[in-house]
Short mmCIF file of C-alpha atoms in Angstrom, two decimals:
data_model
loop_
_atom_site.label_atom_id
_atom_site.label_comp_id
_atom_site.label_asym_id
_atom_site.label_seq_id
_atom_site.Cartn_x
_atom_site.Cartn_y
_atom_site.Cartn_z
CA MET A 1 0.00 0.00 0.00
CA SER A 2 1.38 3.39 -0.97
CA LYS A 3 1.78 6.06 1.68
CA LYS A 4 -1.28 8.31 1.70
CA MET A 5 -0.53 11.92 0.92
CA HIS A 6 -2.24 14.89 2.52
CA LEU A 7 -3.70 17.73 0.46
CA ALA A 8 -4.25 21.34 1.39
CA GLY A 9 -4.92 24.64 -0.33
CA PHE A 10 -3.23 28.04 -0.05
CA LEU A 11 -5.43 31.12 0.08
CA MET A 12 -5.46 34.77 0.98
CA ALA A 13 -8.72 36.63 1.53
CA SER A 14 -7.93 38.42 -1.70
CA PRO A 15 -7.98 37.95 -5.49
CA MET A 16 -4.16 37.50 -5.43
CA THR A 17 -2.30 34.69 -3.70
CA HIS A 18 1.10 33.41 -4.83
CA SER A 19 -0.02 34.19 -8.37
CA HIS A 20 -0.08 37.93 -8.94
CA ALA A 21 -1.55 37.22 -12.38
CA MET A 22 -4.65 35.65 -10.83
CA TRP A 23 -6.79 38.78 -10.74
CA ARG A 24 -5.96 39.54 -14.40
CA HIS A 25 -6.71 36.00 -15.62
CA PRO A 26 -9.92 35.62 -17.69
CA ARG A 27 -10.91 32.67 -15.51
CA GLY A 28 -10.15 34.44 -12.23
CA ALA A 29 -13.21 35.45 -10.21
CA LEU A 30 -13.02 38.92 -8.69
CA ASN A 31 -15.89 38.81 -6.17
CA PHE A 32 -13.49 38.31 -3.24
CA LEU A 33 -15.58 40.64 -1.07
CA GLN A 34 -18.51 38.21 -1.23
CA PRO A 35 -19.02 34.88 0.61
CA ASP A 36 -19.88 33.04 -2.62
CA PHE A 37 -16.26 33.45 -3.78
CA TYR A 38 -14.98 31.48 -0.78
CA ALA A 39 -17.85 28.99 -0.69
CA ALA A 40 -17.03 27.84 -4.24
CA ILE A 41 -13.38 27.32 -3.30
CA ALA A 42 -14.31 25.45 -0.12
CA ARG A 43 -16.68 23.09 -1.90
CA ALA A 44 -14.10 22.35 -4.61
CA ALA A 45 -11.45 21.55 -1.99
CA GLU A 46 -13.79 19.34 0.01
CA ARG A 47 -14.78 17.54 -3.20
CA GLY A 48 -11.08 16.66 -3.54
CA PHE A 49 -10.90 15.43 0.08
CA PHE A 50 -8.42 18.14 1.05
CA ASP A 51 -7.40 18.08 4.71
CA PHE A 52 -7.66 21.85 4.91
CA VAL A 53 -7.22 25.19 3.22
CA PHE A 54 -5.39 27.97 4.99
CA PHE A 55 -5.24 31.73 4.75
CA ALA A 56 -1.92 33.51 4.76
CA ASP A 57 -2.19 37.10 5.89
CA VAL A 58 -0.15 40.30 6.13
CA LEU A 59 -1.06 43.26 8.32
CA ALA A 60 -0.19 46.05 5.89
CA VAL A 61 -0.58 47.13 2.29
CA PRO A 62 2.88 46.58 0.74
CA GLY A 63 4.77 49.85 0.55
CA ARG A 64 8.45 48.95 0.87
CA TYR A 65 9.21 49.14 -2.87
CA GLY A 66 10.03 52.78 -3.51
CA ASP A 67 8.64 53.50 -0.03
CA ASP A 68 5.21 54.03 -1.58
CA PHE A 69 2.11 51.82 -1.32
CA ARG A 70 0.32 53.39 -4.29
CA GLN A 71 2.12 51.33 -6.91
CA ALA A 72 1.10 48.12 -5.13
CA LEU A 73 -2.52 49.16 -5.47
CA ALA A 74 -2.09 50.06 -9.13
CA VAL A 75 -0.56 46.76 -10.24
CA GLY A 76 -2.31 44.39 -7.82
CA ALA A 77 0.55 43.12 -5.69
CA GLN A 78 -0.04 40.48 -3.03
CA THR A 79 -2.17 41.80 -0.08
CA ALA A 80 -2.90 45.11 -1.81
CA ALA A 81 -6.45 44.36 -0.65
CA ALA A 82 -7.46 41.54 1.70
CA LEU A 83 -10.18 40.75 4.23
CA ASP A 84 -9.67 39.45 7.77
CA PRO A 85 -9.32 35.67 7.22
CA SER A 86 -10.88 34.55 10.52
CA TYR A 87 -14.33 35.73 9.43
CA VAL A 88 -13.87 34.28 5.97
CA ALA A 89 -12.91 30.91 7.47
CA LEU A 90 -16.18 30.83 9.40
CA SER A 91 -18.15 31.47 6.22
CA MET A 92 -16.30 28.58 4.53
CA ALA A 93 -17.00 26.31 7.50
CA SER A 94 -20.71 26.91 7.01
CA ALA A 95 -20.40 25.83 3.36
CA THR A 96 -18.66 22.52 4.17
CA ARG A 97 -18.83 19.61 6.61
CA HIS A 98 -15.28 18.25 6.75
CA LEU A 99 -12.78 20.71 5.33
CA GLY A 100 -10.22 22.03 7.82
CA LEU A 101 -9.50 25.75 7.91
CA GLY A 102 -6.28 27.51 8.84
CA VAL A 103 -6.05 31.16 9.86
CA THR A 104 -2.88 33.24 10.18
CA ARG A 105 -2.33 35.36 13.28
CA SER A 106 0.85 37.13 14.38
CA THR A 107 2.57 36.62 17.73
CA THR A 108 4.08 40.09 17.45
CA TYR A 109 0.97 42.29 17.28
CA TYR A 110 -1.61 40.39 19.34
CA ALA A 111 -1.85 39.21 22.96
CA PRO A 112 -1.94 35.54 24.00
CA TYR A 113 -5.37 35.94 25.63
CA ASP A 114 -6.84 37.42 22.45
CA ILE A 115 -5.45 34.59 20.30
CA ALA A 116 -6.39 31.82 22.74
CA ARG A 117 -9.95 33.14 22.99
CA ALA A 118 -10.35 33.64 19.23
CA PHE A 119 -9.05 30.20 18.24
CA GLY A 120 -10.93 28.45 21.02
CA THR A 121 -14.08 30.08 19.63
CA LEU A 122 -13.20 29.15 16.05
CA ASP A 123 -12.55 25.55 17.06
CA HIS A 124 -16.01 25.33 18.65
CA LEU A 125 -17.81 26.98 15.74
CA THR A 126 -16.11 24.80 13.12
CA GLY A 127 -16.58 21.57 15.07
CA GLY A 128 -12.84 21.09 15.57
CA ARG A 129 -11.62 21.97 12.08
CA ILE A 130 -9.34 24.91 12.85
CA ALA A 131 -5.58 25.50 12.62
CA TRP A 132 -3.54 28.52 13.67
CA ASN A 133 -0.83 29.49 11.20
CA VAL A 134 1.69 31.13 13.52
CA VAL A 135 3.72 34.01 12.08
CA THR A 136 6.04 36.51 13.74
CA SER A 137 5.57 39.29 11.13
CA ASN A 138 8.61 40.84 9.52
CA ALA A 139 7.94 44.29 8.07
CA ASP A 140 8.10 47.81 9.41
CA ALA A 141 4.83 48.61 7.61
CA GLU A 142 3.07 46.08 9.84
CA ALA A 143 4.71 47.51 12.96
CA GLN A 144 3.60 51.01 12.02
CA ASN A 145 -0.03 49.86 11.83
CA PHE A 146 0.20 48.80 15.48
CA GLY A 147 1.90 51.83 16.95
CA PHE A 148 5.58 50.89 16.56
CA ARG A 149 8.23 52.51 14.39
CA GLN A 150 9.88 49.26 13.28
CA HIS A 151 9.47 45.55 13.69
CA LEU A 152 11.40 43.44 16.18
CA GLU A 153 14.67 41.94 14.99
CA HIS A 154 14.68 38.29 13.93
CA GLU A 155 15.82 36.58 17.16
CA SER A 156 13.58 38.71 19.39
CA ARG A 157 10.54 37.88 17.23
CA TYR A 158 11.12 34.17 17.78
CA GLU A 159 11.87 34.55 21.49
CA ARG A 160 8.59 36.39 21.86
CA ALA A 161 6.81 33.75 19.75
CA ASP A 162 8.09 30.90 21.94
CA GLU A 163 6.74 32.58 25.05
CA PHE A 164 3.52 33.50 23.25
CA LEU A 165 2.78 29.86 22.54
CA GLU A 166 3.65 28.84 26.11
CA ALA A 167 1.09 31.36 27.34
CA THR A 168 -1.64 30.39 24.85
CA PHE A 169 -1.18 26.67 25.57
CA GLY A 170 -1.62 27.47 29.24
CA LEU A 171 -4.79 29.40 28.55
CA TRP A 172 -6.26 26.56 26.48
CA ALA A 173 -5.48 24.24 29.38
CA SER A 174 -7.34 26.43 31.87
CA TRP A 175 -10.60 24.54 31.24
CA GLU A 176 -10.56 20.77 31.69
CA PRO A 177 -12.61 19.00 29.00
CA ASP A 178 -15.47 18.10 31.37
CA ALA A 179 -15.50 21.36 33.36
CA LEU A 180 -18.66 22.68 31.71
CA VAL A 181 -21.58 20.85 33.38
CA LEU A 182 -24.72 22.82 32.40
CA ASP A 183 -26.96 21.01 34.86
CA LYS A 184 -30.11 23.17 35.01
CA GLN A 185 -30.93 21.76 38.43
CA GLY A 186 -27.50 22.48 39.84
CA LEU A 187 -24.02 23.23 38.57
CA PHE A 188 -23.14 25.41 35.57
CA ALA A 189 -19.40 24.62 35.58
CA ASP A 190 -17.17 22.79 38.04
CA PRO A 191 -14.89 25.41 39.64
CA ALA A 192 -12.36 22.73 40.56
CA LYS A 193 -11.79 22.05 36.86
CA VAL A 194 -11.16 25.63 35.72
CA HIS A 195 -7.71 26.97 36.53
CA ARG A 196 -5.74 30.16 36.50
CA THR A 197 -2.92 30.26 33.98
CA ALA A 198 -0.69 32.66 35.89
CA HIS A 199 1.85 33.01 33.11
CA ARG A 200 4.56 35.56 33.96
CA GLY A 201 7.44 35.95 31.56
CA ARG A 202 9.70 38.39 29.80
CA TRP A 203 7.11 39.37 27.23
CA PHE A 204 3.72 38.49 28.72
CA ASP A 205 1.74 38.34 31.95
CA THR A 206 -1.65 36.67 31.69
CA ALA A 207 -3.64 35.40 34.63
CA GLY A 208 -6.45 33.41 33.04
CA PRO A 209 -8.61 31.46 33.06
CA LEU A 210 -9.91 31.70 29.52
CA THR A 211 -13.62 32.45 29.08
CA VAL A 212 -13.92 29.78 26.36
CA PRO A 213 -14.49 26.21 27.58
CA SER A 214 -12.37 23.37 26.21
CA SER A 215 -12.97 22.98 22.46
CA PRO A 216 -13.32 19.85 20.26
CA GLN A 217 -9.59 19.66 19.49
CA LYS A 218 -8.66 21.16 22.91
CA ARG A 219 -6.61 23.65 20.91
CA PRO A 220 -6.11 24.39 17.20
CA ALA A 221 -3.61 22.45 15.15
CA ILE A 222 -0.43 24.53 15.02
CA MET A 223 0.89 25.50 11.60
CA GLN A 224 4.13 27.28 10.77
CA ALA A 225 6.42 28.05 7.84
CA GLY A 226 9.85 28.31 9.45
CA SER A 227 12.54 28.44 6.78
CA SER A 228 15.51 30.07 8.52
CA GLY A 229 17.53 28.04 11.01
CA ARG A 230 15.73 29.72 13.92
CA GLY A 231 12.40 29.33 12.16
CA LYS A 232 12.94 25.60 11.63
CA GLU A 233 13.83 25.21 15.30
CA PHE A 234 10.60 26.97 16.27
CA ALA A 235 8.65 24.74 13.88
CA ALA A 236 10.29 21.60 15.29
CA ARG A 237 9.21 22.60 18.78
CA TRP A 238 5.64 23.71 18.08
CA ALA A 239 4.32 22.92 14.60
CA GLU A 240 2.13 20.03 13.54
CA ILE A 241 1.75 21.36 9.98
CA ILE A 242 4.62 23.01 8.10
CA PHE A 243 4.17 25.02 4.91
CA GLU A 244 7.30 25.08 2.75
CA ILE A 245 8.41 26.88 -0.40
CA ASP A 246 11.31 25.42 -2.36
CA PRO A 247 11.36 25.01 -6.15
CA THR A 248 13.88 22.14 -6.23
CA PRO A 249 13.60 18.45 -5.25
CA GLU A 250 17.00 18.57 -3.54
CA GLY A 251 15.98 21.63 -1.51
CA ARG A 252 12.71 20.01 -0.42
CA LYS A 253 14.43 16.76 0.52
CA ALA A 254 17.08 18.59 2.57
CA TYR A 255 14.41 20.67 4.34
CA TYR A 256 12.33 17.56 5.14
CA ALA A 257 15.31 15.73 6.64
CA ASP A 258 16.47 18.81 8.54
CA VAL A 259 13.14 19.53 10.26
CA LYS A 260 12.31 15.89 10.98
CA GLY A 261 15.78 15.49 12.46
CA ARG A 262 15.17 18.33 14.94
CA LEU A 263 12.03 16.81 16.46
CA ALA A 264 13.63 14.31 18.85
CA ARG A 265 15.14 17.03 21.04
CA TYR A 266 11.57 18.11 21.86
CA GLY A 267 10.40 14.58 22.57
CA ARG A 268 8.54 14.39 19.29
CA ARG A 269 8.30 11.75 16.57
CA PRO A 270 8.59 12.25 12.80
CA ASP A 271 4.86 11.57 12.31
CA ASP A 272 3.96 14.34 14.77
CA VAL A 273 4.69 16.93 12.06
CA LYS A 274 3.37 16.93 8.49
CA ILE A 275 5.44 18.85 5.94
CA PHE A 276 3.64 20.41 2.97
CA PRO A 277 5.63 21.90 0.08
CA SER A 278 3.51 24.06 -2.20
CA PHE A 279 3.11 24.13 -5.98
CA ILE A 280 0.90 25.60 -8.69
CA PRO A 281 -0.79 23.05 -10.99
CA PHE A 282 -1.77 23.52 -14.63
CA VAL A 283 -4.00 20.61 -15.63
CA GLY A 284 -4.69 19.77 -19.27
CA GLU A 285 -6.17 16.97 -21.36
CA THR A 286 -2.73 16.80 -22.98
CA GLU A 287 0.66 18.04 -21.88
CA THR A 288 0.61 20.59 -24.71
CA ILE A 289 -2.68 22.08 -23.49
CA ALA A 290 -1.37 22.23 -19.90
CA ARG A 291 1.80 24.01 -20.98
CA GLU A 292 -0.19 26.48 -23.05
CA LYS A 293 -2.27 27.26 -19.95
CA GLN A 294 0.91 27.71 -17.93
CA ALA A 295 2.52 30.01 -20.54
CA PHE A 296 -0.66 32.11 -20.80
CA HIS A 297 -0.80 32.56 -17.02
CA ASN A 298 2.88 33.39 -16.69
CA GLU A 299 2.74 36.00 -19.42
CA LEU A 300 0.14 37.91 -17.41
CA ALA A 301 2.57 38.34 -14.49
CA ASP A 302 3.96 41.86 -14.02
CA PRO A 303 7.59 41.84 -12.76
CA ILE A 304 7.05 45.11 -10.88
CA ALA A 305 4.18 43.52 -8.95
CA GLY A 306 6.57 40.69 -8.09
CA LEU A 307 9.27 43.10 -6.93
CA ILE A 308 6.77 44.95 -4.73
CA THR A 309 5.95 41.68 -2.96
CA LEU A 310 9.62 40.70 -2.90
CA SER A 311 10.39 43.98 -1.13
CA ALA A 312 7.55 43.42 1.34
CA HIS A 313 8.56 39.83 2.14
CA PHE A 314 12.19 40.77 2.75
CA ASP A 315 11.52 44.25 4.17
CA HIS A 316 14.04 45.70 1.72
CA ASP A 317 13.57 48.28 -1.04
CA PHE A 318 14.55 46.54 -4.30
CA SER A 319 13.65 49.63 -6.35
CA ARG A 320 17.19 50.88 -5.58
CA TYR A 321 18.82 48.26 -7.83
CA SER A 322 19.17 47.83 -11.56
CA LEU A 323 16.53 45.56 -13.04
CA ASP A 324 19.14 44.11 -15.38
CA GLU A 325 21.56 42.88 -12.69
CA PRO A 326 21.32 39.92 -10.29
CA ILE A 327 20.92 40.55 -6.56
CA ARG A 328 24.18 40.16 -4.62
CA ASN A 329 25.33 40.85 -1.07
CA VAL A 330 21.99 42.18 0.14
CA ALA A 331 21.14 42.07 3.85
CA VAL A 332 17.39 41.75 4.40
CA GLY A 333 15.30 42.15 7.52
CA GLY A 334 12.36 39.95 6.58
CA ASN A 335 11.99 36.27 5.69
CA HIS A 336 15.59 35.03 5.83
CA GLY A 337 14.93 31.47 4.74
CA LEU A 338 12.87 32.42 1.70
CA PHE A 339 15.50 34.98 0.71
CA ASP A 340 18.09 32.19 0.76
CA VAL A 341 15.89 30.33 -1.73
CA ALA A 342 15.64 33.46 -3.91
CA GLN A 343 19.41 33.86 -3.94
CA ARG A 344 19.91 30.18 -4.74
CA VAL A 345 17.48 30.36 -7.68
CA THR A 346 19.14 33.58 -8.91
CA ALA A 347 22.61 32.03 -8.87
CA LYS A 348 21.51 28.71 -10.38
CA ASP A 349 19.69 30.28 -13.36
CA ASN A 350 21.75 33.50 -13.64
CA LEU A 351 18.63 35.65 -13.13
CA THR A 352 18.47 39.42 -13.21
CA LEU A 353 16.32 41.28 -10.70
CA ARG A 354 13.70 41.72 -13.45
CA ASP A 355 13.69 37.93 -13.99
CA LEU A 356 13.30 37.35 -10.27
CA GLY A 357 10.44 39.87 -10.14
CA LYS A 358 8.71 38.03 -12.98
CA LEU A 359 9.15 34.68 -11.21
CA TYR A 360 7.87 36.18 -7.98
CA ALA A 361 4.78 37.54 -9.73
CA GLN A 362 4.15 34.16 -11.35
CA GLY A 363 4.12 32.35 -8.03
CA VAL A 364 6.54 33.57 -5.30
CA LEU A 365 9.15 30.94 -6.32
CA LEU A 366 6.70 28.03 -6.08
CA PRO A 367 7.34 25.22 -8.54
CA GLN A 368 4.76 24.92 -11.29
CA ILE A 369 3.63 21.50 -12.48
CA ALA A 370 2.01 21.41 -15.91
CA GLY A 371 0.69 18.22 -17.43
CA THR A 372 -2.08 15.69 -17.66
CA PRO A 373 -3.61 14.38 -14.42
CA SER A 374 -1.41 11.31 -14.73
CA GLN A 375 1.76 13.35 -15.24
CA ILE A 376 1.01 15.59 -12.25
CA ALA A 377 0.26 12.52 -10.12
CA ASP A 378 3.58 11.01 -11.22
CA GLN A 379 5.50 14.03 -9.91
CA LEU A 380 3.63 14.18 -6.61
CA GLU A 381 4.05 10.45 -6.05
CA ALA A 382 7.78 10.71 -6.78
CA SER A 383 8.14 13.55 -4.25
CA ILE A 384 6.45 11.50 -1.55
CA HIS A 385 8.65 8.47 -2.20
CA ASN A 386 11.74 10.72 -2.31
CA GLU A 387 10.93 11.91 1.24
CA GLU A 388 10.36 15.51 0.23
CA ALA A 389 6.87 15.79 1.68
CA ASP A 390 4.00 14.29 3.68
CA GLY A 391 1.53 16.17 1.51
CA PHE A 392 1.18 19.18 -0.75
CA ILE A 393 -0.35 22.63 -0.60
CA VAL A 394 -2.03 23.50 -3.88
CA SER A 395 -1.76 27.16 -4.83
CA ALA A 396 -4.07 28.41 -7.55
CA ALA A 397 -3.35 30.11 -10.85
CA TYR A 398 -6.98 31.29 -10.90
CA LEU A 399 -9.90 30.85 -8.54
CA PRO A 400 -11.92 28.79 -8.09
CA GLY A 401 -10.94 26.98 -11.31
CA SER A 402 -7.54 25.66 -10.24
CA PHE A 403 -9.05 23.88 -7.23
CA GLU A 404 -11.94 22.56 -9.31
CA GLU A 405 -9.60 21.13 -11.95
CA PHE A 406 -7.28 19.58 -9.38
CA SER A 407 -10.13 17.99 -7.41
CA ASP A 408 -12.03 16.77 -10.47
CA PHE A 409 -9.12 15.42 -12.54
CA VAL A 410 -5.91 14.97 -10.52
CA VAL A 411 -7.43 13.68 -7.27
CA PRO A 412 -9.23 10.74 -8.97
CA GLU A 413 -5.89 9.67 -10.46
CA LEU A 414 -4.24 9.90 -7.03
CA GLN A 415 -7.11 7.91 -5.54
CA ARG A 416 -6.73 5.24 -8.23
CA ARG A 417 -3.12 4.84 -7.08
CA GLY A 418 -4.16 4.59 -3.43
CA LEU A 419 -2.43 7.88 -2.56
CA VAL A 420 -5.43 9.97 -1.45
CA ARG A 421 -8.42 9.12 0.72
CA THR A 422 -11.77 8.32 -0.85
CA ARG A 423 -13.76 9.52 2.17
CA TYR A 424 -13.26 11.50 5.36
CA GLU A 425 -13.01 9.09 8.28
CA GLY A 426 -12.99 11.60 11.14
CA THR A 427 -14.55 14.91 12.03
CA THR A 428 -11.68 17.13 13.15
CA LEU A 429 -8.65 18.50 11.34
CA ARG A 430 -6.44 16.42 13.64
CA ASP A 431 -8.34 13.35 12.45
CA HIS A 432 -7.70 14.25 8.81
CA LEU A 433 -3.98 14.69 9.48
CA GLY A 434 -3.66 11.52 11.54
CA LEU A 435 -2.32 13.47 14.52
CA ALA A 436 -2.41 12.27 18.10
CA PRO A 437 -4.80 14.01 20.52
CA ALA A 438 -3.63 17.53 21.30
CA THR A 439 -1.35 18.17 24.25
CA LEU A 440 -2.00 21.24 26.36
CA LEU A 441 1.43 21.67 27.86
CA PRO A 442 4.25 23.20 25.80
CA PRO A 443 6.84 20.61 24.66
CA SER A 444 9.49 21.82 27.15
CA ARG A 445 7.08 21.50 30.09
CA LEU A 446 5.79 18.16 28.86
CA GLN A 447 9.30 16.74 29.10
CA ALA A 448 9.66 18.12 32.63
CA ALA A 449 6.29 16.60 33.62
CA GLU A 450 7.34 13.22 32.34
#
């Protein structure tokens, strides 16, 4: 029996995701301010037995390129316009029965109590289908929307994030699962089973208890996208789902081995974490048709839109450089790991900054797979057997069509090979992922308790 692969979808509450060409594509829907837009995506993903879809999010309109946000609005760069994903996720939950839903929230600009309360609520209202995509945020523009002049430096962001998760785990543990009694003739809740959190640390003080009783999963599944050395260490400690971007098989294989190899120091097993590289599919009846669809999409991508997002991701103004030269010796303040990938791709293919901007607009360095359903299944199956992934995050070239085509044509081929489920066997996101019941103590404290 072949190893089953997990499937997920990448979204932003926006008409642009990794593909900056998406909003310009003739098949791209533009009604992203309406619930029907998201309901169609959710139903297509559930039809393909996806474990979940998740929403990336950024807390600012990109304005690092040329220190001006107006160009981002003009060309339609990533997050030029986006809704709050937590409310969108709830609307998608109402349109589906099984599909898991991931929401991004930052540990830098929120408080642990706020996050613990919000995700406890979301877990109840989705019937246990929620994940928290943990980010530390990395741009001054985000900081300035929350009353700070500049963002925290890289190490401090992760130190704060570690303590943030310790505090939120404690808050989720404040209600024991059977604390809520609701006996109309007697007890509402058992006071002996609701506890203060009393977290006091460098960054946070929070007393607890939470107002939200224990939820179906006890806490959300934890998702992360650590790509720097420090980010991978954070992911190894906390994450159960890891989102990865790397365009090369050797890069994905090295990342998979690196992160899985870090788990033992936190008392965790390789199966406790599912690693999901992302890609953009172009499905065709023939390979020629698929490649024509890919070429048409890629031609719509504006390199300036890509460079605007590149500048936002790395918190560095790339408008200062020649478009006809490669990037060299640049120190960035944003996503260090992804910038390493960008530099590696630049060196390997001798790309100019214009070329890199075009690639970024086409899909933020995600690999693109164009072919028949069988050819796409071949590549995904090979990646699983090569220990590059536990599953894949599908990123769309246009919405909702990319998800519809993948679910209707590629998934049946994967099912025929025994690689994808033919029905949902559980009710929660943890069930879909095959994860053990959630722990409510942070990994470091779990080891001490044992």
